[in-house]
Coordinates of C-alpha atoms in Angstrom, one line a residue:
M288 CA 0.0 0.1 0.2
I289 CA 1.3 3.9 -0.6
K290 CA 1.6 5.6 2.1
R291 CA 0.0 8.9 2.5
Y292 CA 2.2 10.8 4.1
T293 CA 6.7 11.3 4.1
T294 CA 8.2 8.4 5.8
W295 CA 11.5 8.1 7.4
N296 CA 12.5 5.7 5.2
E297 CA 11.1 7.4 1.8
Y298 CA 13.5 10.5 3.1
L299 CA 16.5 8.4 3.5
R300 CA 16.3 6.3 0.3
G301 CA 16.0 10.2 -1.5
R302 CA 18.8 11.2 0.5
F303 CA 20.9 8.4 0.3
G304 CA 20.0 6.5 -3.0
E305 CA 19.5 3.3 -0.8
K306 CA 18.0 1.7 2.5
I307 CA 19.6 3.2 5.8
F308 CA 20.2 1.4 9.0
K309 CA 19.4 3.7 11.8
V310 CA 21.7 1.9 14.8
P311 CA 20.3 2.4 18.2
I312 CA 23.0 3.4 20.9
D313 CA 23.1 3.4 24.5
A314 CA 26.0 6.0 25.4
G315 CA 25.3 5.9 29.4
F316 CA 23.8 9.1 29.7
D317 CA 21.1 10.5 32.3
C318 CA 19.0 12.8 32.6
P319 CA 18.1 16.2 34.4
N320 CA 14.7 15.6 35.9
R321 CA 16.3 11.9 36.9
D322 CA 19.5 12.9 39.0
G323 CA 18.3 15.9 40.6
K324 CA 19.1 18.9 38.5
V325 CA 15.9 20.2 37.7
A326 CA 13.7 17.0 39.3
H327 CA 13.8 13.8 40.9
G328 CA 13.0 10.0 38.8
G329 CA 12.4 11.3 35.6
C330 CA 9.2 11.3 33.3
T331 CA 6.8 9.4 35.0
F332 CA 6.0 7.2 31.5
C333 CA 10.2 6.0 31.6
T334 CA 11.1 3.1 32.9
V335 CA 14.6 2.6 34.9
S336 CA 15.9 1.7 31.2
G337 CA 14.8 4.9 29.3
S338 CA 14.1 4.4 26.0
G339 CA 16.6 1.6 25.4
D340 CA 14.5 -1.2 26.3
M341 CA 15.1 -3.2 23.4
I342 CA 19.4 -2.2 22.5
L343 CA 21.0 -5.3 22.5
E344 CA 24.0 -4.7 24.4
P345 CA 23.3 -1.3 26.3
E346 CA 26.4 -2.4 28.8
S347 CA 28.9 -2.7 26.4
P348 CA 31.3 -0.1 24.7
I349 CA 29.8 1.5 21.8
D350 CA 31.9 0.4 18.7
V351 CA 30.7 -2.9 20.3
Q352 CA 26.7 -2.2 20.8
F353 CA 27.3 -0.7 17.0
K354 CA 28.5 -3.9 15.4
V355 CA 26.3 -6.3 17.7
E356 CA 22.9 -4.5 16.6
V357 CA 24.3 -4.0 12.4
E358 CA 24.7 -7.9 12.9
Q359 CA 21.2 -8.3 14.2
F360 CA 20.0 -6.1 11.4
H361 CA 21.9 -8.0 8.3
K362 CA 19.9 -11.2 9.3
K363 CA 16.8 -9.8 8.0
W364 CA 18.2 -7.2 5.7
P365 CA 21.7 -8.8 4.2
G366 CA 21.8 -6.0 1.4
V367 CA 22.0 -2.8 3.9
K368 CA 25.5 -1.1 3.5
K369 CA 25.5 2.2 5.0
Y370 CA 24.1 2.9 8.9
M371 CA 23.6 6.4 11.0
A372 CA 24.4 6.0 14.7
Y373 CA 21.4 6.6 16.6
F374 CA 22.0 7.4 20.7
Q375 CA 18.5 7.1 21.7
N376 CA 18.3 6.5 25.4
F377 CA 17.9 9.1 28.3
T378 CA 19.5 12.4 27.3
N379 CA 22.3 12.3 24.5
T380 CA 23.3 15.5 25.3
Y381 CA 23.7 16.0 29.3
A382 CA 27.3 15.5 29.9
P383 CA 30.3 18.1 29.1
V384 CA 30.8 18.7 25.4
E385 CA 34.5 16.5 25.7
V386 CA 32.8 13.6 26.8
L387 CA 30.0 14.4 24.0
R388 CA 32.9 14.7 21.0
E389 CA 34.0 11.4 22.7
R390 CA 31.4 9.2 22.7
F391 CA 29.9 10.4 19.2
E392 CA 33.1 9.7 17.5
A393 CA 33.6 6.4 19.1
A394 CA 30.3 5.8 16.5
V395 CA 30.5 7.9 13.8
S396 CA 34.0 6.7 12.7
Q397 CA 32.4 3.0 12.4
P398 CA 32.4 1.9 8.5
D399 CA 29.9 3.1 6.7
V400 CA 28.3 5.6 8.9
V401 CA 26.5 8.2 7.2
G402 CA 24.9 10.5 10.0
I403 CA 23.9 10.2 13.2
A404 CA 20.6 10.9 16.0
I405 CA 21.0 12.5 18.8
G406 CA 17.9 12.1 21.2
T407 CA 17.8 15.0 23.8
R408 CA 15.7 17.1 25.8
P409 CA 15.5 21.6 24.8
D410 CA 17.1 22.3 28.5
C411 CA 20.2 20.8 27.8
L412 CA 21.6 22.2 24.9
P413 CA 24.2 24.8 25.7
E414 CA 26.2 26.9 23.1
D415 CA 29.2 24.9 23.2
V416 CA 27.6 21.9 22.4
V417 CA 25.3 23.4 20.2
D418 CA 28.8 24.5 18.1
Y419 CA 29.9 20.7 17.6
L420 CA 26.5 19.9 16.5
A421 CA 26.8 22.5 14.1
E422 CA 30.2 20.9 13.1
L423 CA 29.0 17.2 12.6
N424 CA 26.0 18.4 10.7
D425 CA 28.8 20.0 8.1
R426 CA 30.4 16.3 8.3
M427 CA 27.1 14.5 8.0
E428 CA 23.9 13.9 8.4
V429 CA 22.6 15.2 11.7
W430 CA 19.4 14.8 13.3
I431 CA 18.4 16.3 16.8
D432 CA 15.7 14.1 18.4
L433 CA 13.7 16.7 20.4
G434 CA 12.0 15.4 23.4
L435 CA 8.6 17.4 23.9
Q436 CA 5.8 15.1 24.5
T437 CA 3.2 18.0 25.4
T438 CA 2.8 21.9 24.7
F439 CA 0.7 21.9 27.5
E440 CA 2.7 22.9 30.9
K441 CA 0.2 21.3 33.3
T442 CA 0.5 18.1 31.4
S443 CA 4.3 18.7 31.3
R444 CA 4.2 19.0 35.1
L445 CA 2.1 16.4 35.7
I446 CA 4.5 14.1 33.9
N447 CA 7.3 15.8 35.4
R448 CA 9.2 16.8 32.0
A449 CA 10.8 19.7 34.2
H450 CA 11.2 22.3 31.3
E451 CA 8.9 24.6 29.9
Y452 CA 7.6 25.1 26.7
D453 CA 9.4 28.2 25.3
V454 CA 12.7 26.2 26.2
Y455 CA 12.3 23.8 23.9
V456 CA 11.0 26.7 20.9
D457 CA 14.2 28.2 21.9
A458 CA 16.2 25.1 21.6
V459 CA 14.8 24.8 17.9
A460 CA 15.7 28.0 16.8
R461 CA 19.1 28.0 17.9
L462 CA 19.8 24.9 16.7
R463 CA 18.0 26.1 13.1
V464 CA 20.5 28.6 13.1
H465 CA 22.8 26.3 11.9
G466 CA 21.1 24.2 9.6
I467 CA 20.6 21.4 12.0
K468 CA 17.3 19.1 11.4
V469 CA 15.3 18.5 14.2
C470 CA 12.5 15.7 14.9
T471 CA 10.3 16.6 17.3
H472 CA 9.1 13.5 19.4
L473 CA 5.1 14.0 20.5
I474 CA 3.5 11.3 22.7
N475 CA -0.6 10.7 22.0
G476 CA -2.5 9.5 25.1
L477 CA -1.0 11.5 28.2
P478 CA -3.0 11.6 31.1
G479 CA -5.5 14.2 30.9
E480 CA -5.1 15.2 27.5
T481 CA -8.2 15.1 25.1
H482 CA -8.8 14.7 21.3
E483 CA -8.5 18.5 20.7
M484 CA -5.3 18.6 23.2
M485 CA -3.2 16.3 21.5
L486 CA -4.0 18.1 17.7
E487 CA -3.6 21.2 19.4
N488 CA -0.1 20.0 20.8
V489 CA 0.7 19.1 16.8
K490 CA -0.8 22.9 15.8
R491 CA 1.6 24.8 18.3
M492 CA 4.8 22.2 17.2
V493 CA 4.5 23.3 13.5
L494 CA 3.3 26.9 13.8
D495 CA 5.8 27.4 17.0
S496 CA 8.6 25.6 15.9
D497 CA 10.8 25.8 12.3
I498 CA 11.2 21.4 12.5
Q499 CA 12.1 18.6 9.8
G500 CA 10.7 15.3 11.6
V501 CA 8.2 14.6 14.4
K502 CA 7.5 11.4 15.8
L503 CA 4.3 10.7 17.0
H504 CA 4.1 8.0 20.0
L505 CA 1.4 6.2 21.4
L506 CA 1.6 6.3 25.7
H507 CA 2.8 3.1 26.4
L508 CA 2.4 2.0 30.1
M509 CA 5.1 0.2 31.6
K510 CA 5.6 -1.8 34.2
N511 CA 7.3 -0.2 37.3
T512 CA 7.3 3.3 36.2
A513 CA 5.6 6.2 38.1
M514 CA 2.7 6.6 36.1
Q515 CA 1.1 3.5 37.2
R516 CA -0.3 5.6 39.9
D517 CA -2.0 7.5 37.6
Y518 CA -3.4 4.6 36.3
H519 CA -4.5 2.8 39.3
A520 CA -6.1 5.7 40.7
G521 CA -8.7 6.7 37.7
K522 CA -6.5 9.5 36.2
L523 CA -5.3 7.7 33.3
K524 CA -7.4 6.1 30.5
L525 CA -5.8 4.4 27.9
L526 CA -6.6 5.1 24.4
S527 CA -7.8 2.4 22.2
Q528 CA -7.2 1.5 19.1
N529 CA -9.4 3.1 17.0
E530 CA -8.7 6.6 19.0
Y531 CA -4.8 6.7 18.5
V532 CA -5.4 5.8 14.5
T533 CA -8.5 8.9 14.5
T534 CA -5.8 10.7 16.5
I535 CA -2.9 9.7 14.0
C536 CA -5.1 10.3 10.8
D537 CA -6.6 13.8 12.2
Q538 CA -3.0 14.5 12.8
L539 CA -1.0 13.9 10.0
E540 CA -3.8 16.3 8.2
L541 CA -2.4 18.8 9.6
I542 CA 1.3 18.8 9.2
P543 CA 2.9 20.2 6.2
K544 CA 3.6 17.5 3.8
E545 CA 7.6 18.7 4.1
I546 CA 8.3 16.9 7.3
V547 CA 9.3 13.5 7.3
I548 CA 7.2 11.1 9.9
H549 CA 9.9 9.5 11.0
R550 CA 7.7 7.3 13.9
L551 CA 3.5 6.4 14.0
T552 CA 4.0 4.3 17.0
G553 CA 6.3 2.5 19.0
D554 CA 7.7 -0.4 20.3
A555 CA 7.6 -1.3 23.9
P556 CA 8.8 -4.7 25.8
R557 CA 6.4 -7.5 26.0
D558 CA 7.4 -8.4 29.5
S559 CA 7.1 -5.2 30.9
L560 CA 3.7 -3.7 29.5
I561 CA 0.8 -2.9 31.2
G562 CA -1.1 -1.5 28.1
P563 CA -2.3 -1.0 25.8
M564 CA -2.5 -4.3 24.8
W565 CA -3.4 -3.6 21.4
S566 CA 0.2 -1.6 20.7
K567 CA 1.6 -5.0 20.4
K568 CA 1.0 -5.6 16.9
K569 CA 2.9 -2.8 15.6
W570 CA 2.1 -3.8 11.7
E571 CA -1.8 -4.4 12.6
V572 CA -1.6 -0.6 13.9
L573 CA 0.2 1.0 10.9
N574 CA -2.0 -0.7 8.3
A575 CA -4.8 0.7 10.4
I576 CA -3.6 4.0 10.1
D577 CA -2.9 3.6 6.1
R578 CA -6.3 1.9 5.5
E579 CA -8.0 5.2 7.4
M580 CA -5.7 7.5 5.2
E581 CA -6.9 5.6 2.5
C582 CA -10.7 5.7 3.6
R583 CA -10.5 9.3 3.6
K584 CA -8.7 10.1 0.2
S585 CA -6.9 11.9 2.6
V586 CA -3.1 13.0 2.9
Q587 CA -0.6 14.4 5.2
G588 CA -0.8 18.2 4.8
C589 CA -4.0 18.4 3.4
H590 CA -5.7 21.0 6.0
D591 CA -1.8 22.1 6.7
I592 CA -1.7 23.9 9.5
R593 CA 0.7 26.7 8.8
K594 CA -2.2 27.7 6.3
V595 CA -5.1 28.2 9.0
E596 CA -5.2 30.9 11.9
K597 CA -4.0 29.1 15.0
I598 CA -6.1 27.9 17.2
T599 CA -5.4 28.4 21.3
F600 CA -7.0 26.7 24.6

C-alpha cells in the first residue's frame, strides 16, 4: 500500500539512494529530571532503562554495541551497507562537550556511517554543545530527536518533564541557525489530554518551531513507572486502537507534507507492558492508519495548519 505521508524510509532513500540502518546506541547518559538537577525520578512514563529497553548490548562499549546491532539487522536485511548512529537512550547531550565528542566520534567513525541521530531534551543544549553539533552537521547528516511530548504546561508538570514549552521553542531556533535538522517527539494519550489537545500539540509544534521531522508516539504504560499510580488512581485512560488511529490521521492531515514522519507508533518490551495491549501488534496499527487515510482519501498536509489561523486554549 502506498503511504499517504512522507516516511522516514522514503526520506533516507531520497537522500542517500538506498536503505539506511538506524543503529541504536546507549552511551550511558542520564537525565536532569532524574538526577536532581531540575527534578527527581524522571518522566513518569519512563522505565529505569529509559527508551533503550530494546537495545541488545547496552552495557558494552559503543563500537561493540554498533557491531552487535548491525549483525542483528543484517539477518533480516543482508544487503544494507550504510548506517546512521542513533543515540537513543536518556538525554544524549547531558554531559560536557568533551564527553559528547568522545562518545559520538566512537560511533560515527565506524565503517559506512553516513549520519547521526541524537535524542535529547531542549534544556540540555548549551551553546558549546550546539557548536559541536554544527561541526558534525558540516560533516554528515545530523538529526536532533528533541523530546517535547506535550505543549501543555499542566501535562508537562504532571509527567515531570521539568522544562517549559518556551525552552523547546528556543532550542529549535538555536539549532536551526546552523541548519541542524530537528525531529520533535510528541506522545498521544498522556494523562488528562483530550483528542482536541493532542491536535493542538501538533498545531503549536508546527506553527511555533521550524522542524523537519516528527515522531508521534503512543503512550505505553509500563511496569515499575511512576505513571502506574495515575493509572490505578483513575487519572489515566489508555487509548483504544480506533481512538489512536483517528488521532494519528487527524494529526497527519495538519502536518505540512515536507515534514518527515519518522514514526507513528513504537515498540515496548512485552514483559513490561501494562497497556494498551493492542500496541504489541505494531504492523496491524500501521496498516490500520494506512487504511483510514485511504478511506478518507486523505494525505499528509491536506489541512496544513500553516495555512490556517492557530487555535489556542
